[in-house]
GROMACS .gro file of C-alpha atoms in nm:
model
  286
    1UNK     CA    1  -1.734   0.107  -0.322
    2UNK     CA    2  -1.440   0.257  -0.478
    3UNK     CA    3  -1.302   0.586  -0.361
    4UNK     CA    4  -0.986   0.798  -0.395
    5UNK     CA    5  -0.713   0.669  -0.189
    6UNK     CA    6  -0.625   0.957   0.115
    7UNK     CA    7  -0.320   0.823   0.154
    8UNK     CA    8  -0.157   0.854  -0.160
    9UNK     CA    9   0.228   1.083  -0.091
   10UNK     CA   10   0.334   1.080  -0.496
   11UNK     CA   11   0.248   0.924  -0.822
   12UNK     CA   12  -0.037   1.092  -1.061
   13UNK     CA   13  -0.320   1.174  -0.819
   14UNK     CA   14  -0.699   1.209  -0.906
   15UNK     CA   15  -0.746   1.554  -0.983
   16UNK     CA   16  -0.965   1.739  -1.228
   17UNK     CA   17  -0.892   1.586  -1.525
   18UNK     CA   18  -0.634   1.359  -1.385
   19UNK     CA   19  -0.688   1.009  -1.370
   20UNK     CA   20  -0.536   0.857  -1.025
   21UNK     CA   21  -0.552   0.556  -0.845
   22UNK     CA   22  -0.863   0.415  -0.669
   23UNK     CA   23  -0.864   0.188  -0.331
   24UNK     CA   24  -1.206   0.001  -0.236
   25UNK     CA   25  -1.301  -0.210   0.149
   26UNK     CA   26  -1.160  -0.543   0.069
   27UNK     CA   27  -0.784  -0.411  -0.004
   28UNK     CA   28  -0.752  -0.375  -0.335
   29UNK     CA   29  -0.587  -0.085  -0.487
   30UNK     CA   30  -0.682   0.052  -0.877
   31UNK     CA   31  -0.405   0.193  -1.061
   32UNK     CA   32  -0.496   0.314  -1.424
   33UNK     CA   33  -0.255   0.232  -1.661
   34UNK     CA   34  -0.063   0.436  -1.875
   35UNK     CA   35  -0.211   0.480  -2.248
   36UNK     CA   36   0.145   0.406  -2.362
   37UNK     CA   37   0.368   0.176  -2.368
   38UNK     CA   38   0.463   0.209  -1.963
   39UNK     CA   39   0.119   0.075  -1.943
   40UNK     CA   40   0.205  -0.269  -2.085
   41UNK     CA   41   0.492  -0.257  -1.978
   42UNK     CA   42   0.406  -0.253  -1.639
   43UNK     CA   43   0.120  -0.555  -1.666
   44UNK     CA   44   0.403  -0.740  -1.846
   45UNK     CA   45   0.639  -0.702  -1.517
   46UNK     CA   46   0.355  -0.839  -1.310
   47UNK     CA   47   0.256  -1.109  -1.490
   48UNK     CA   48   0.653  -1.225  -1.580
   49UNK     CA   49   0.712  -1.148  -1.177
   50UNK     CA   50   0.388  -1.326  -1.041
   51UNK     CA   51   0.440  -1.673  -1.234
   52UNK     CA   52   0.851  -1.674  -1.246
   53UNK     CA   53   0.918  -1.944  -1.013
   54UNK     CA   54   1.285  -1.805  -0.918
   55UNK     CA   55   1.111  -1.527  -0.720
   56UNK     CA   56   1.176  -1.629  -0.346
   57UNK     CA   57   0.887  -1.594  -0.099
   58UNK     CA   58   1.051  -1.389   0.129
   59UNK     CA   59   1.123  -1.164  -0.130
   60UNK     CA   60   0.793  -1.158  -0.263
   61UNK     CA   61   0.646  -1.002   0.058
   62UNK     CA   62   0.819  -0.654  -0.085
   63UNK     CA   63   0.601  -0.625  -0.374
   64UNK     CA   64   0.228  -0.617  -0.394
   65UNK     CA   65  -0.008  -0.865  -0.463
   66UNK     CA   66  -0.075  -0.896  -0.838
   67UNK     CA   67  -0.451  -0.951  -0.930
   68UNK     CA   68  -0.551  -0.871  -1.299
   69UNK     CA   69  -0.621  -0.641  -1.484
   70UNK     CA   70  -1.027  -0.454  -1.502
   71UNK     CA   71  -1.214  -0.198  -1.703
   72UNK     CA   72  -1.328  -0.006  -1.404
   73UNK     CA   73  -1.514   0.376  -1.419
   74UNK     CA   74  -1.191   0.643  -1.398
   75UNK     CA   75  -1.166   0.835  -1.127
   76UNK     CA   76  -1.256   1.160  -1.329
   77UNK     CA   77  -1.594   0.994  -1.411
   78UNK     CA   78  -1.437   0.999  -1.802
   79UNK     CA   79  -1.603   0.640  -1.844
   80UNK     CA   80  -1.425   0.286  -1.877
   81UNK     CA   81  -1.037   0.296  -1.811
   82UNK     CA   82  -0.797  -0.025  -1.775
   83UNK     CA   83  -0.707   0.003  -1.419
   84UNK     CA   84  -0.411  -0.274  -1.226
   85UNK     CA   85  -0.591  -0.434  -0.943
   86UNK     CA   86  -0.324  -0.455  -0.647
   87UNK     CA   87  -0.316  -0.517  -0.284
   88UNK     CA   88  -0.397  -0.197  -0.092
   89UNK     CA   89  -0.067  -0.218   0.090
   90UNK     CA   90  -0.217   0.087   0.327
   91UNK     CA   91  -0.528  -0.106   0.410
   92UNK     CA   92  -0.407  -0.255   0.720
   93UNK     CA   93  -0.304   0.080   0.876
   94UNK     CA   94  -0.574   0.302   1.030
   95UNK     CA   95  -0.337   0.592   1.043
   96UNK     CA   96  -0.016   0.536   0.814
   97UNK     CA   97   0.305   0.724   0.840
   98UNK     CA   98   0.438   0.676   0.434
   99UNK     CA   99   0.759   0.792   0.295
  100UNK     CA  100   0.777   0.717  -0.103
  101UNK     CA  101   1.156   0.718  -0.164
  102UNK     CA  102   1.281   0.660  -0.576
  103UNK     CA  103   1.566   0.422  -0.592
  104UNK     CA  104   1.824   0.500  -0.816
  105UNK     CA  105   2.085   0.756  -0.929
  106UNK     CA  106   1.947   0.777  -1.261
  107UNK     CA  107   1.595   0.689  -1.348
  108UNK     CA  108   1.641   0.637  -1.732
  109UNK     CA  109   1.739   0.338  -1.917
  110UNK     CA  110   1.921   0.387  -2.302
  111UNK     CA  111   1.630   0.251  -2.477
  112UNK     CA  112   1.419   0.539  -2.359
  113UNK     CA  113   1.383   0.831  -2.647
  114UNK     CA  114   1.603   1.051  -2.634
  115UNK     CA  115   1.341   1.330  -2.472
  116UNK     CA  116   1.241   1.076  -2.229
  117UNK     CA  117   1.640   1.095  -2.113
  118UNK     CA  118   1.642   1.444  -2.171
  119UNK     CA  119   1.393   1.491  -1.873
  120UNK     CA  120   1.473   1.263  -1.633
  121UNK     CA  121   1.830   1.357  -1.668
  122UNK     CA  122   1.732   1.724  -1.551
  123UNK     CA  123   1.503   1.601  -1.266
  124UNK     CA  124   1.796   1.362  -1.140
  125UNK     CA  125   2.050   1.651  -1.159
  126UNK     CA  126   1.811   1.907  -0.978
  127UNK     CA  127   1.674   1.628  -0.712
  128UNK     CA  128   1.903   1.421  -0.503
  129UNK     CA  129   1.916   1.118  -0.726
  130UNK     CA  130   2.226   1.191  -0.906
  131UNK     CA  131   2.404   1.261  -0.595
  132UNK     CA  132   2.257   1.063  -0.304
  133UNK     CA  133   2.113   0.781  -0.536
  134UNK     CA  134   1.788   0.815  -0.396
  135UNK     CA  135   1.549   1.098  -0.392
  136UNK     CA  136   1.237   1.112  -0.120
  137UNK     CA  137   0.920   1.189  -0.361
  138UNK     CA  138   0.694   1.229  -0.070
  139UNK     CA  139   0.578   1.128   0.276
  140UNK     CA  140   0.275   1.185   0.520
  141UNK     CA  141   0.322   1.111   0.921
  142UNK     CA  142   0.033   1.166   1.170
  143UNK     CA  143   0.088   1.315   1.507
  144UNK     CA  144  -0.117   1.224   1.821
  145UNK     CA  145  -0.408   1.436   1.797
  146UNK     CA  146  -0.655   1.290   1.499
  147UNK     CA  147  -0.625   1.606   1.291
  148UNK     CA  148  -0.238   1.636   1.305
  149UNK     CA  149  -0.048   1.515   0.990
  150UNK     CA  150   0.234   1.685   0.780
  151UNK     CA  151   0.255   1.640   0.421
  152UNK     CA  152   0.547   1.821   0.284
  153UNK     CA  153   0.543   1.989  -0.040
  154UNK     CA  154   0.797   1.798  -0.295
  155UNK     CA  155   0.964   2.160  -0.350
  156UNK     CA  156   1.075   2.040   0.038
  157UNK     CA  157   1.161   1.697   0.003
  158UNK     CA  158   1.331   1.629  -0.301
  159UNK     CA  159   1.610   1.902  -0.388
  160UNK     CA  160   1.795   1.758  -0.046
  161UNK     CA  161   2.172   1.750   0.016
  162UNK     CA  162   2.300   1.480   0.219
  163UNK     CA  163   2.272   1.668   0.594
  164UNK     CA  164   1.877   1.709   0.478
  165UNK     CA  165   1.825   1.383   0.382
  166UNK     CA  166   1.943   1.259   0.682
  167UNK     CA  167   1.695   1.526   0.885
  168UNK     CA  168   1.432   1.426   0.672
  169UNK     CA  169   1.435   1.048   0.777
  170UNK     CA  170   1.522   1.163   1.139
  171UNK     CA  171   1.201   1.361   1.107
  172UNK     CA  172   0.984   1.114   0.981
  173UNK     CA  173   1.042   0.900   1.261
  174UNK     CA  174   1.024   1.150   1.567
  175UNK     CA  175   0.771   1.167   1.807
  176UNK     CA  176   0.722   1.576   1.768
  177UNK     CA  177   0.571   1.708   1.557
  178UNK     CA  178   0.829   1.805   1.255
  179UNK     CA  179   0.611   2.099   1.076
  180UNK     CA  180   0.744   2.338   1.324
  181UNK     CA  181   1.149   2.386   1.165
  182UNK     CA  182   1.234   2.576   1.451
  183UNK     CA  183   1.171   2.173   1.651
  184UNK     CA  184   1.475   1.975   1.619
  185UNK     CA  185   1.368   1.624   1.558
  186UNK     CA  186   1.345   1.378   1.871
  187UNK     CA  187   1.429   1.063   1.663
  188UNK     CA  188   1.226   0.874   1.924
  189UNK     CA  189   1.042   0.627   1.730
  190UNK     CA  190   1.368   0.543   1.520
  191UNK     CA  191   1.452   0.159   1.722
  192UNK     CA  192   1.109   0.094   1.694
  193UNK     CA  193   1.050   0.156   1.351
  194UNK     CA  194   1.435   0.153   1.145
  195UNK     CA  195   1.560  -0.071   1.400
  196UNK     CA  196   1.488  -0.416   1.521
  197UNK     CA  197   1.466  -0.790   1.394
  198UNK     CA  198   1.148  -0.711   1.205
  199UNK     CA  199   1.232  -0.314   1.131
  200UNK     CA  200   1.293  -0.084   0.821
  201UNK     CA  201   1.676  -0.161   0.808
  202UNK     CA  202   1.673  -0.544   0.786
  203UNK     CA  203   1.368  -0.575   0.593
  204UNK     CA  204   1.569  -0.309   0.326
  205UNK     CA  205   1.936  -0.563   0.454
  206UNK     CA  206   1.716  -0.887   0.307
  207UNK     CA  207   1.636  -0.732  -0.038
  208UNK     CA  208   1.990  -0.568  -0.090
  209UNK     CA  209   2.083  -0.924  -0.072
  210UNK     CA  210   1.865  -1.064  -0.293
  211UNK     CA  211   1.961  -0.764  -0.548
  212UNK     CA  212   2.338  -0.854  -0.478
  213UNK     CA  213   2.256  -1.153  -0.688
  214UNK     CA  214   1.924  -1.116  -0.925
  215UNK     CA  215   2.000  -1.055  -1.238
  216UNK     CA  216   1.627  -1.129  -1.415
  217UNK     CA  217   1.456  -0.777  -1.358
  218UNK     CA  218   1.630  -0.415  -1.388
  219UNK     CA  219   1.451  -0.139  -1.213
  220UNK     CA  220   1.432   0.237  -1.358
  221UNK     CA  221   1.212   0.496  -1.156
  222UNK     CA  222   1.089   0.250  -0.916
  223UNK     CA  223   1.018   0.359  -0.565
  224UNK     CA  224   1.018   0.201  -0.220
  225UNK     CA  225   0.748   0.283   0.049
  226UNK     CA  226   0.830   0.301   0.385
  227UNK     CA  227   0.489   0.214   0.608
  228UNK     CA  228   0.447   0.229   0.981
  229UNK     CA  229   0.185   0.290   1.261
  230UNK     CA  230   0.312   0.573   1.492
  231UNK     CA  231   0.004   0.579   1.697
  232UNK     CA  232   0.088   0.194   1.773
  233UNK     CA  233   0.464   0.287   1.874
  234UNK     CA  234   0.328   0.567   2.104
  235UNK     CA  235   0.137   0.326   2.280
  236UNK     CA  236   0.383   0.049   2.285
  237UNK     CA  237   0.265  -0.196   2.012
  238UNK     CA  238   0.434  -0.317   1.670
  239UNK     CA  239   0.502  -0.013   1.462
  240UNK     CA  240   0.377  -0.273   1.193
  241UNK     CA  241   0.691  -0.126   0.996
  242UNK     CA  242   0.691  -0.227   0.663
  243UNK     CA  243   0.874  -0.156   0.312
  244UNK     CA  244   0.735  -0.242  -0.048
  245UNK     CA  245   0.848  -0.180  -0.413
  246UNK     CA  246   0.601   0.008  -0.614
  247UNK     CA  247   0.603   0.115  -0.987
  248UNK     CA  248   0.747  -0.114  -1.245
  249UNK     CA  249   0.635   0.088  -1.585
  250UNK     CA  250   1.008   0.089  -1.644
  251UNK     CA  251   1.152  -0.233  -1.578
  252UNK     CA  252   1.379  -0.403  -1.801
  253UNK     CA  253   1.518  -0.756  -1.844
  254UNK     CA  254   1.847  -0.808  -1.660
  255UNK     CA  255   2.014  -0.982  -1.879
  256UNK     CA  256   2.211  -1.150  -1.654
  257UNK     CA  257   2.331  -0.828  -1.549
  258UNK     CA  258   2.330  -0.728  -1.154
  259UNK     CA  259   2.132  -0.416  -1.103
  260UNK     CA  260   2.361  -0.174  -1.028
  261UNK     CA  261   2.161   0.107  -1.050
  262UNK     CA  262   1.891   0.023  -0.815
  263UNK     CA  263   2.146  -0.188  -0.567
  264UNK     CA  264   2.375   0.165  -0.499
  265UNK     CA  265   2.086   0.376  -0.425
  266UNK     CA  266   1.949   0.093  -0.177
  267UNK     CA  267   2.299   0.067  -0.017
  268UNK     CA  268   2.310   0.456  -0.010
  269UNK     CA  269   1.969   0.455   0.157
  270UNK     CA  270   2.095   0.154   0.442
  271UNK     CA  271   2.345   0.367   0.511
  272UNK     CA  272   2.167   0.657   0.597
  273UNK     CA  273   1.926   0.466   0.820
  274UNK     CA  274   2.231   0.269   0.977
  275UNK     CA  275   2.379   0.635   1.090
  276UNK     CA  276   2.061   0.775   1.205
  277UNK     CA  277   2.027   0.380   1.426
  278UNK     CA  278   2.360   0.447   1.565
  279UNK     CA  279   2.343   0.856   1.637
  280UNK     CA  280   1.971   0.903   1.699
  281UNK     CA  281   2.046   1.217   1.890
  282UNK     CA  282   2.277   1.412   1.603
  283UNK     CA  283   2.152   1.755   1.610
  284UNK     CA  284   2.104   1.888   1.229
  285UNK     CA  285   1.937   2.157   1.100
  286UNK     CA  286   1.757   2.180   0.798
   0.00000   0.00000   0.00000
């Protein structure tokens, strides 16, 4: 049965007369495509990045599983739509924590029309893109009781400075609750879940090194999810920490050209998780 995902921190969500993404029970995930051009643009990156042999399998893990293309019912009951049917990434958590963070300083490419630029240009200048190369787009964490989450508003999480960023991501991986701005951030969880040989920052160290050197796929407006379980690290289990690339309706051929777009925001966003690793107890304010 397919339903609308409850998990879903940014993107175009099912609304009245918005067609969003659908999840069903066996993992999949339904993402309508685009009437335009980002539409085939993004089956073409899936198909090229599914059968390109030059793709290593560890680096495959960070991207979800490609499986076709359907005609499904749109989530606005509309009728048929062209959905992309993709692993449910979320599926395995019961209670994810999800941080959607866009990669980049800028999120146009020169090919785009000129309006295109003209937009994205403003939202880089008035988010933290152009400055921090990244920009959080949105994030859900659950507390300890089953009714506890917070869900920032976007207003909140992406016009950051640097200090804010940082107390965002210190936030995200606290065990109080963060709501509450008067509650400076614990950082608790932040070994378990940014640290470690399986954690957040060497998951995000193995694909800056892949992106040191790939030069086949260049990647405008893409974002990276950041995915744990904090009821698991409360009670002492795997925080199941995991990171995965999402959106490719504006991927390019490289070229034979490094990234460089993409690879600075990534190395600006290591380095803010290597600082809050090293000085979990830095008291900011935001």
């Amino acid at each position: 049965m397919l339903k609308v995902p409850d998990h879903q921190v940014a993107g175009h969500q099912a609304s009245d007369g918005v067609i969003g993404p659908l999840v069903d029970d066996s993992g999949h995930f339904y993402k309508p495509l685009q009437n335009d051009e980002r539409g085939s643009n993004e089956v073409a990156f899936y198909k090229s990045f599914s059968s390109d042999a030059c793709i290593p399998a560890h680096i495959r893990r960070y991207f979800p599983i490609f499986y076709g293309t359907k005609d499904i019912e749109a989530s606005d009951g509309s009728g048929l739509h062209p959905h992309l049917i993709l692993e449910d990434v979320v599926s395995i958590y019961q209670k994810p924590s999800i941080m959607d963070i866009k990669i980049g300083s800028r999120t146009w490419y020169t090919q785009a029309s000129d309006d295109y630029i003209e937009k994205c240009l403003k939202k880089d200048r008035e988010t933290s893109s152009l400055s921090l190369g990244f920009r959080i787009s949105g994030l859900q964490m659950f507390g300890t009781k089953d009714s506890e989450f917070w869900k920032p508003g976007k207003k909140l999480t992406q016009s950051l400075n640097s200090d804010e960023a940082k107390l965002l991501l210190r936030k995200f991986v606290s065990s109080n609750m963060p709501a509450d701005s008067d509650v400076c951030p614990d950082s608790a969880l932040a070994s378990n879940v940014y640290g470690g040989p399986a954690g957040v920052l060497e998951q995000l160290l193995e694909l800056k090194a892949w992106f040191e050197n790939q030069t086949i796929y260049h990647f405008y407006s893409c974002s990276i999810l950041i995915l744990y379980d904090k009821e698991a690290v409360l009670k002492e289990r795997s925080s199941g920490a995991l990171i995965k690339l999402v959106d490719f309706a504006h991927v390019l051929e490289g070229r034979g050209a490094i990234d460089h777009n993409f690879l600075g925001g990534l190395c600006s966003l290591i380095k803010f998780i290597s600082e809050i690793l090293t000085s979990p107890k830095e008291d900011l304010h935001l």
